[in-house]
mmCIF file with all atom_site columns, C-alpha atoms in Angstrom:
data_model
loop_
_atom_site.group_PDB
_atom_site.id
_atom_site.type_symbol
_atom_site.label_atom_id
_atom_site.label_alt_id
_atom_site.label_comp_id
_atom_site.label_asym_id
_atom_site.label_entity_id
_atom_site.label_seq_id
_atom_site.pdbx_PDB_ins_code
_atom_site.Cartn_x
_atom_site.Cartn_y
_atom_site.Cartn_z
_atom_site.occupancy
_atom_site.B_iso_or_equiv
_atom_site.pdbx_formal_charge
_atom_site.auth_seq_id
_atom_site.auth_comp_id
_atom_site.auth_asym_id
_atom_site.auth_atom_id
_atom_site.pdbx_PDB_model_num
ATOM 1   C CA . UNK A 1 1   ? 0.000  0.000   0.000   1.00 62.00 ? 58  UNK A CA 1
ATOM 2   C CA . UNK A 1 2   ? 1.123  3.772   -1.110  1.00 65.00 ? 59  UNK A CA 1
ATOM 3   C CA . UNK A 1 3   ? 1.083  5.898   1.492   1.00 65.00 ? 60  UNK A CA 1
ATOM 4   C CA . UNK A 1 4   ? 0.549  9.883   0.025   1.00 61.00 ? 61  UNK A CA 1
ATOM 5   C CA . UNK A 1 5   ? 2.579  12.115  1.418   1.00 61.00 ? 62  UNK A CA 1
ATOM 6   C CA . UNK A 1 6   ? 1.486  16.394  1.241   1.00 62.00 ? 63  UNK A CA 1
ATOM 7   C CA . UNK A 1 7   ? 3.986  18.473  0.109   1.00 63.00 ? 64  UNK A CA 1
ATOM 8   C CA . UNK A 1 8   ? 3.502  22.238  1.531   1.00 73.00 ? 65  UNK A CA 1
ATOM 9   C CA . UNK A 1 9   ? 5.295  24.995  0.438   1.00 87.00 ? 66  UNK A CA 1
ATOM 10  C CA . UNK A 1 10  ? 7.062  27.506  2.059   1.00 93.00 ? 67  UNK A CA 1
ATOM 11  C CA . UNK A 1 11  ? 5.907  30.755  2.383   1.00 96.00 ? 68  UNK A CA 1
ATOM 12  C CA . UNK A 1 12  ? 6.780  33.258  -0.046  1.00 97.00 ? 69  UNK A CA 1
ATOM 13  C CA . UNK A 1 13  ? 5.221  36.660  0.517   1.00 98.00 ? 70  UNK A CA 1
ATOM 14  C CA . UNK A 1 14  ? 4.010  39.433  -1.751  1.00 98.00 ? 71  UNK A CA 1
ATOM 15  C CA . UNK A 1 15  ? 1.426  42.452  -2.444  1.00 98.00 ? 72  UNK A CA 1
ATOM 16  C CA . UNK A 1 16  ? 0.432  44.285  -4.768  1.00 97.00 ? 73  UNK A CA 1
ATOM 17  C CA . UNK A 1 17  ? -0.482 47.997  -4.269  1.00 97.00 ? 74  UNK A CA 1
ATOM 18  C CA . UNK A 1 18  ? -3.603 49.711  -6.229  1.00 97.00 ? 75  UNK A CA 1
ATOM 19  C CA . UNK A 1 19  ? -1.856 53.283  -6.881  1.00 95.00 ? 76  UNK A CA 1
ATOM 20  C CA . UNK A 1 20  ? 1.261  54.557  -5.956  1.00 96.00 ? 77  UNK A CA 1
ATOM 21  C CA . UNK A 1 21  ? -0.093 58.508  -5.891  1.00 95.00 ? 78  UNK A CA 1
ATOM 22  C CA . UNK A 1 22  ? -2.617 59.286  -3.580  1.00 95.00 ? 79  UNK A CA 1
ATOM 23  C CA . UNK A 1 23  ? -3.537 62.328  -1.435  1.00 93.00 ? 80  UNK A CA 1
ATOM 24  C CA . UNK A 1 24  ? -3.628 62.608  2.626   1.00 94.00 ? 81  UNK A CA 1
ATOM 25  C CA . UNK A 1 25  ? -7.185 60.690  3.220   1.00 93.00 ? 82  UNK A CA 1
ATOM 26  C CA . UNK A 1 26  ? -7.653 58.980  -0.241  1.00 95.00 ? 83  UNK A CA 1
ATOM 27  C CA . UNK A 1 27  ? -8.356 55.460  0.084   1.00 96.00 ? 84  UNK A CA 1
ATOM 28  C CA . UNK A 1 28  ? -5.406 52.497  -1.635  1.00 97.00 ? 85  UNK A CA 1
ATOM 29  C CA . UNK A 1 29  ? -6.059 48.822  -1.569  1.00 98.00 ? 86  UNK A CA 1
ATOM 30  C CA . UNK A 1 30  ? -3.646 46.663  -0.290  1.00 98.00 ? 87  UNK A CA 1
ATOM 31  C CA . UNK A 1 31  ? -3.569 43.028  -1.794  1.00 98.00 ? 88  UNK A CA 1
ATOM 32  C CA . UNK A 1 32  ? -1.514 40.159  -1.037  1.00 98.00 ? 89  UNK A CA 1
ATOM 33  C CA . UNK A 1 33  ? -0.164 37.874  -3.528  1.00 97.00 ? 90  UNK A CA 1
ATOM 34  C CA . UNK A 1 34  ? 1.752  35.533  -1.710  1.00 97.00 ? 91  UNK A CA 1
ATOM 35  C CA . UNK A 1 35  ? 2.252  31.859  -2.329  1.00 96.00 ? 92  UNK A CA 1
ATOM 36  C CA . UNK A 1 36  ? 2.871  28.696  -0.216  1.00 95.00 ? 93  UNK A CA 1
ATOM 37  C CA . UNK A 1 37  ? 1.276  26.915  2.704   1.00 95.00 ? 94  UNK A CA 1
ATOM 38  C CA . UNK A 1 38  ? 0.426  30.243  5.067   1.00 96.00 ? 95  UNK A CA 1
ATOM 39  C CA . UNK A 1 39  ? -0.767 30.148  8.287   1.00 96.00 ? 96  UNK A CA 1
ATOM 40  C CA . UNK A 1 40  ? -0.758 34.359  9.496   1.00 97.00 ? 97  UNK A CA 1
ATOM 41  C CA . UNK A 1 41  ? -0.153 37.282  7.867   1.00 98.00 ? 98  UNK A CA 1
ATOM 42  C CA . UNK A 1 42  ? 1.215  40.449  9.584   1.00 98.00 ? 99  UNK A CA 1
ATOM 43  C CA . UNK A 1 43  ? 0.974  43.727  7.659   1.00 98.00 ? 100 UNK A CA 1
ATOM 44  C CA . UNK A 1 44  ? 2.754  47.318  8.526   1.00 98.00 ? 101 UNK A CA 1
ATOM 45  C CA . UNK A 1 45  ? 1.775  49.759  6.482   1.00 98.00 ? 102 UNK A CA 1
ATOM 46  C CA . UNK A 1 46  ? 3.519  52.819  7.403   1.00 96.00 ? 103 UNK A CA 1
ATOM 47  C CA . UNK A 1 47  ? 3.543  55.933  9.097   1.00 96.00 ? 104 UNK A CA 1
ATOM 48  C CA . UNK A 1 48  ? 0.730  57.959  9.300   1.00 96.00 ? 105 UNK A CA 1
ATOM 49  C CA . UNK A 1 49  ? -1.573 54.543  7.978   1.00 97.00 ? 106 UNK A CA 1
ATOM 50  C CA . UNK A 1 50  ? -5.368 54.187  8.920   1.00 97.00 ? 107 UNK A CA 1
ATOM 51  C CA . UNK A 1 51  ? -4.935 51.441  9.729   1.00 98.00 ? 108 UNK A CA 1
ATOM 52  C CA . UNK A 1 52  ? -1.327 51.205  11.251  1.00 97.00 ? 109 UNK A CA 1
ATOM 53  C CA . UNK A 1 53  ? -1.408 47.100  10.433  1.00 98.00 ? 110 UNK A CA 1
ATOM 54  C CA . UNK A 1 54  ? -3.348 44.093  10.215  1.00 98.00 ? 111 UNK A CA 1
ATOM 55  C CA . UNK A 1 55  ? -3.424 40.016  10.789  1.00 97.00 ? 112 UNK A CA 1
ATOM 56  C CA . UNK A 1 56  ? -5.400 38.974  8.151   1.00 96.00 ? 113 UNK A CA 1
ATOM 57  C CA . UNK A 1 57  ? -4.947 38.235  4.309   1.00 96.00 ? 114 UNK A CA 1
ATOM 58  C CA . UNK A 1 58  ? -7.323 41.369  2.982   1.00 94.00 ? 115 UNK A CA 1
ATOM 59  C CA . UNK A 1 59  ? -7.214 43.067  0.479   1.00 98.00 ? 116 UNK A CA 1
ATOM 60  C CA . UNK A 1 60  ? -7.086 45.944  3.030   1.00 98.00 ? 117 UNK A CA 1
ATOM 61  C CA . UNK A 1 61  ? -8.657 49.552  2.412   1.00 98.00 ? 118 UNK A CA 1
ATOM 62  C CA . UNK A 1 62  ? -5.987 52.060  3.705   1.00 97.00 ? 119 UNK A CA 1
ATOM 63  C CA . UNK A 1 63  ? -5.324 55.607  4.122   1.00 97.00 ? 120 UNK A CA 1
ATOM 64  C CA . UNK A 1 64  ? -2.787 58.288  5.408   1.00 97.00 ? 121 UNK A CA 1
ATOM 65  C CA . UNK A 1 65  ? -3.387 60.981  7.682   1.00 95.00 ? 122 UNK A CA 1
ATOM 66  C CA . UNK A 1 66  ? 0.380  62.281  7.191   1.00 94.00 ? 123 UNK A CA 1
ATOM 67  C CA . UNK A 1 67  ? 2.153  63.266  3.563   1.00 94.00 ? 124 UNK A CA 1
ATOM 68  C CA . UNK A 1 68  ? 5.632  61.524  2.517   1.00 95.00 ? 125 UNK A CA 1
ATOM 69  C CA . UNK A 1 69  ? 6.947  58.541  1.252   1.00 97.00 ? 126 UNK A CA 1
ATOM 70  C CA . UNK A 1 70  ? 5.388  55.597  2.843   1.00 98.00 ? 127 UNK A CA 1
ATOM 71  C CA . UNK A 1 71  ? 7.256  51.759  3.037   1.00 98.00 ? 128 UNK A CA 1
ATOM 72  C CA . UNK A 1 72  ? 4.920  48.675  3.741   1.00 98.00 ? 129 UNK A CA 1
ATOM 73  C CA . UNK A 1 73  ? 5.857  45.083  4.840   1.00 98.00 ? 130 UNK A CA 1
ATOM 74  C CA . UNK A 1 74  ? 4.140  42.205  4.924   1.00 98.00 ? 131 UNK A CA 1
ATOM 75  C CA . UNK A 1 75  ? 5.446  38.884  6.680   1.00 98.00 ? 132 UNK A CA 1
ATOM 76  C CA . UNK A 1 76  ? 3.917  35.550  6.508   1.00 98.00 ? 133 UNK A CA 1
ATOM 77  C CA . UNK A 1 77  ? 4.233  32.637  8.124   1.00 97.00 ? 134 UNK A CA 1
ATOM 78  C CA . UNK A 1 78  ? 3.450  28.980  7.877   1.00 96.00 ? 135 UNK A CA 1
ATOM 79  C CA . UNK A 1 79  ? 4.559  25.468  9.036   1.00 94.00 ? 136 UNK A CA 1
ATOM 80  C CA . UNK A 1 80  ? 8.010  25.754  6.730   1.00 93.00 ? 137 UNK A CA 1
ATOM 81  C CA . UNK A 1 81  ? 9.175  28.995  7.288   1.00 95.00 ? 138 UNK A CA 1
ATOM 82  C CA . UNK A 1 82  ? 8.592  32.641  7.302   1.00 97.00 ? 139 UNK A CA 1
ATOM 83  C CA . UNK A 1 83  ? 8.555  35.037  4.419   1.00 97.00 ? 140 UNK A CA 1
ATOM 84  C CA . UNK A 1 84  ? 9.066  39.183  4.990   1.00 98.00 ? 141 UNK A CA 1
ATOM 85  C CA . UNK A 1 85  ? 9.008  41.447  2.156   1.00 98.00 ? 142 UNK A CA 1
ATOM 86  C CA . UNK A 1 86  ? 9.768  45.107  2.152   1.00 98.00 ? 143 UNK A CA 1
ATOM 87  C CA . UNK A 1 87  ? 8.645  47.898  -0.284  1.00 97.00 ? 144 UNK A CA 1
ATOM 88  C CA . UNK A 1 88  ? 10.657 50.697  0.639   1.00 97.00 ? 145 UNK A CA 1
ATOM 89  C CA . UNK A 1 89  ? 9.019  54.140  -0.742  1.00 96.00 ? 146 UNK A CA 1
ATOM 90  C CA . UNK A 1 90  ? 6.380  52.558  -2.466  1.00 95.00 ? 147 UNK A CA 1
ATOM 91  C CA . UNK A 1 91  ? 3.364  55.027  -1.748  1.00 96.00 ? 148 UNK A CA 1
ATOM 92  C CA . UNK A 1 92  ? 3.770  59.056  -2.169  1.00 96.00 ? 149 UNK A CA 1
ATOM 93  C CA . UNK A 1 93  ? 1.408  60.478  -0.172  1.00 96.00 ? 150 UNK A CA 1
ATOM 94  C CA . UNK A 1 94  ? 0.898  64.094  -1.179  1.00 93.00 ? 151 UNK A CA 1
ATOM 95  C CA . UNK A 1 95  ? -0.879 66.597  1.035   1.00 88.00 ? 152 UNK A CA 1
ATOM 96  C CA . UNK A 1 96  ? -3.413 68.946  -0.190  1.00 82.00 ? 153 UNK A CA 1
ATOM 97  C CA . UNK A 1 97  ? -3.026 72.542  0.278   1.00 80.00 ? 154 UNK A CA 1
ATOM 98  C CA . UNK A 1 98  ? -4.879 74.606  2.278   1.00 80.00 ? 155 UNK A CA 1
ATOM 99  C CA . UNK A 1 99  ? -7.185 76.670  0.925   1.00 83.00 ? 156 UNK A CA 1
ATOM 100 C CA . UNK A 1 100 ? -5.554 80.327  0.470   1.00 83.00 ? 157 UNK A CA 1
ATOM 101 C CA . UNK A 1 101 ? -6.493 83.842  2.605   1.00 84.00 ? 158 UNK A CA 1
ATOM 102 C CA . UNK A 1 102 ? -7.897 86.668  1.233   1.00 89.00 ? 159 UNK A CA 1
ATOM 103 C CA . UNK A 1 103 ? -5.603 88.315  -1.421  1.00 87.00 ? 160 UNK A CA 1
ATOM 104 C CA . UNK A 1 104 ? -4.329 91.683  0.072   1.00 87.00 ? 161 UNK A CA 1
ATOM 105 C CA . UNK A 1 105 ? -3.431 94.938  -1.868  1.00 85.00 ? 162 UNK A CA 1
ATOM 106 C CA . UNK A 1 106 ? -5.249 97.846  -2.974  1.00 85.00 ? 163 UNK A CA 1
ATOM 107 C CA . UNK A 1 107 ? -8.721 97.667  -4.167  1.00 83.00 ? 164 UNK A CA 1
ATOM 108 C CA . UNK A 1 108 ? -8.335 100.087 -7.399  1.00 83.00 ? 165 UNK A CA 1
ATOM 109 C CA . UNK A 1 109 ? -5.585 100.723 -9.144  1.00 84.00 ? 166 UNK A CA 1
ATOM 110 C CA . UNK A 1 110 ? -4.813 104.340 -11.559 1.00 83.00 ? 167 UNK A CA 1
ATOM 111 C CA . UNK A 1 111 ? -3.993 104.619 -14.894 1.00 82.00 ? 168 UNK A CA 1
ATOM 112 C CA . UNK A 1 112 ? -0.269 104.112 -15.494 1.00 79.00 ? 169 UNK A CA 1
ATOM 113 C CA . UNK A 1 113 ? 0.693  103.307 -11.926 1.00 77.00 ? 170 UNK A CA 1
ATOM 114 C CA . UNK A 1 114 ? 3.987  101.534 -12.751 1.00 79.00 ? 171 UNK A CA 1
ATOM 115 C CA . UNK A 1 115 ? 4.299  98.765  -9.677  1.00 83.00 ? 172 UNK A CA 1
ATOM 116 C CA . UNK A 1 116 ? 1.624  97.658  -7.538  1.00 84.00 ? 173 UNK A CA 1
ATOM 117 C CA . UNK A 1 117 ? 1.872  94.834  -5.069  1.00 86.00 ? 174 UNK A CA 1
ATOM 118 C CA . UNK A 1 118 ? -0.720 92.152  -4.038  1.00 85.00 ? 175 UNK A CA 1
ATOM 119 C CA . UNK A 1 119 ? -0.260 88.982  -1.286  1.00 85.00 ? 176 UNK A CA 1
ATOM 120 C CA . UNK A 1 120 ? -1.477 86.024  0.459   1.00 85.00 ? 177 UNK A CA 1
ATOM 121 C CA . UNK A 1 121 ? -0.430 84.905  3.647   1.00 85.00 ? 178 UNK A CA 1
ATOM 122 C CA . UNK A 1 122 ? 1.631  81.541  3.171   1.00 84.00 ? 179 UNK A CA 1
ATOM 123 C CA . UNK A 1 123 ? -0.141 78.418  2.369   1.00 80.00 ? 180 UNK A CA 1
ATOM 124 C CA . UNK A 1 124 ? 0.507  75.360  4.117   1.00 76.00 ? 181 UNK A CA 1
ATOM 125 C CA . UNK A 1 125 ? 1.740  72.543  1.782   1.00 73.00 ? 182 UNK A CA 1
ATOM 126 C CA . UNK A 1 126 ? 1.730  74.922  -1.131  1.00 74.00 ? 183 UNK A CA 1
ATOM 127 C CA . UNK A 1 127 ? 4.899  74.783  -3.216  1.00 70.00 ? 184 UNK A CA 1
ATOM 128 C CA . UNK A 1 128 ? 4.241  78.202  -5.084  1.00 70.00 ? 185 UNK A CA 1
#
C-alpha cells in the first residue's frame, strides 16, 4: 500500500499595491499575492496609515493621515518557514493645500501706476 505524502510549500510573501499617488485621506487597496502553505499574515503599512497594520490576508482599504513617502511590509508565516518582504518608498502620499487667505493689496488701481503689489499669507503645503 502507497502511502501519500502532502507536500507544503514555504511561504513566499508578496502584495500588490492599487496606486502609488494618492492624497492625505484617499483610500489604496492593499492586496496580497503571496504563495505557499500560510498560516498568518502580519501587515505594517507605514507611518501615518489608517490602519497602522493588520493580521489577516485582505485586500485591506488604507489611508494616510500624514504626507511623505510611505514603506509597507508584509510577513507571513506557515509550518516551513517565514517570508518578509519590504517595499521601501512605495506610496507618495501628497498633502493637499490649504485653501488660500484673502488676497491683500489695494482695491483700485490708476492709470499708469507703474508697480503695484498684491499677497497672500503663506499656504501650508503649497509649493508656489
Amino acid at each position: 500500500m502507497m502511502v501519500a505524502s502532502v507536500v507544503k510549500a514555504a511561504p513566499v510573501a508578496s502584495f500588490t499595491v492599487s496606486n502609488t499617488v494618492v492624497c492625505i485621506g484617499q483610500s489604496i487597496t492593499i492586496t496580497s499575492t503571496a504563495t505557499g502553505s500560510i498560516t498568518s499574515y502580519t501587515w505594517n503599512f507605514g507611518s501615518g496609515a489608517v490602519p497602522l497594520s493588520a493580521t489577516t490576508l485582505g485586500p485591506h482599504s488604507i489611508s494616510y493621515s500624514t504626507p511623505g513617502l510611505k514603506t509597507i511590509s508584509l510577513t507571513v508565516t506557515g509550518p516551513d518557514g517565514t517570508s518578509t518582504e519590504t517595499q521601501t518608498d512605495i506610496i507618495q502620499v501628497n498633502a493637499v493645500p490649504a485653501t488660500p487667505a484673502i488676497i491683500t493689496g489695494p482695491e483700485s488701481v490708476c492709470s499708469g501706476a507703474t508697480a503695484v503689489s498684491y499677497s497672500v499669507q503663506p499656504v501650508t503645503y503649497a509649493s508656489n
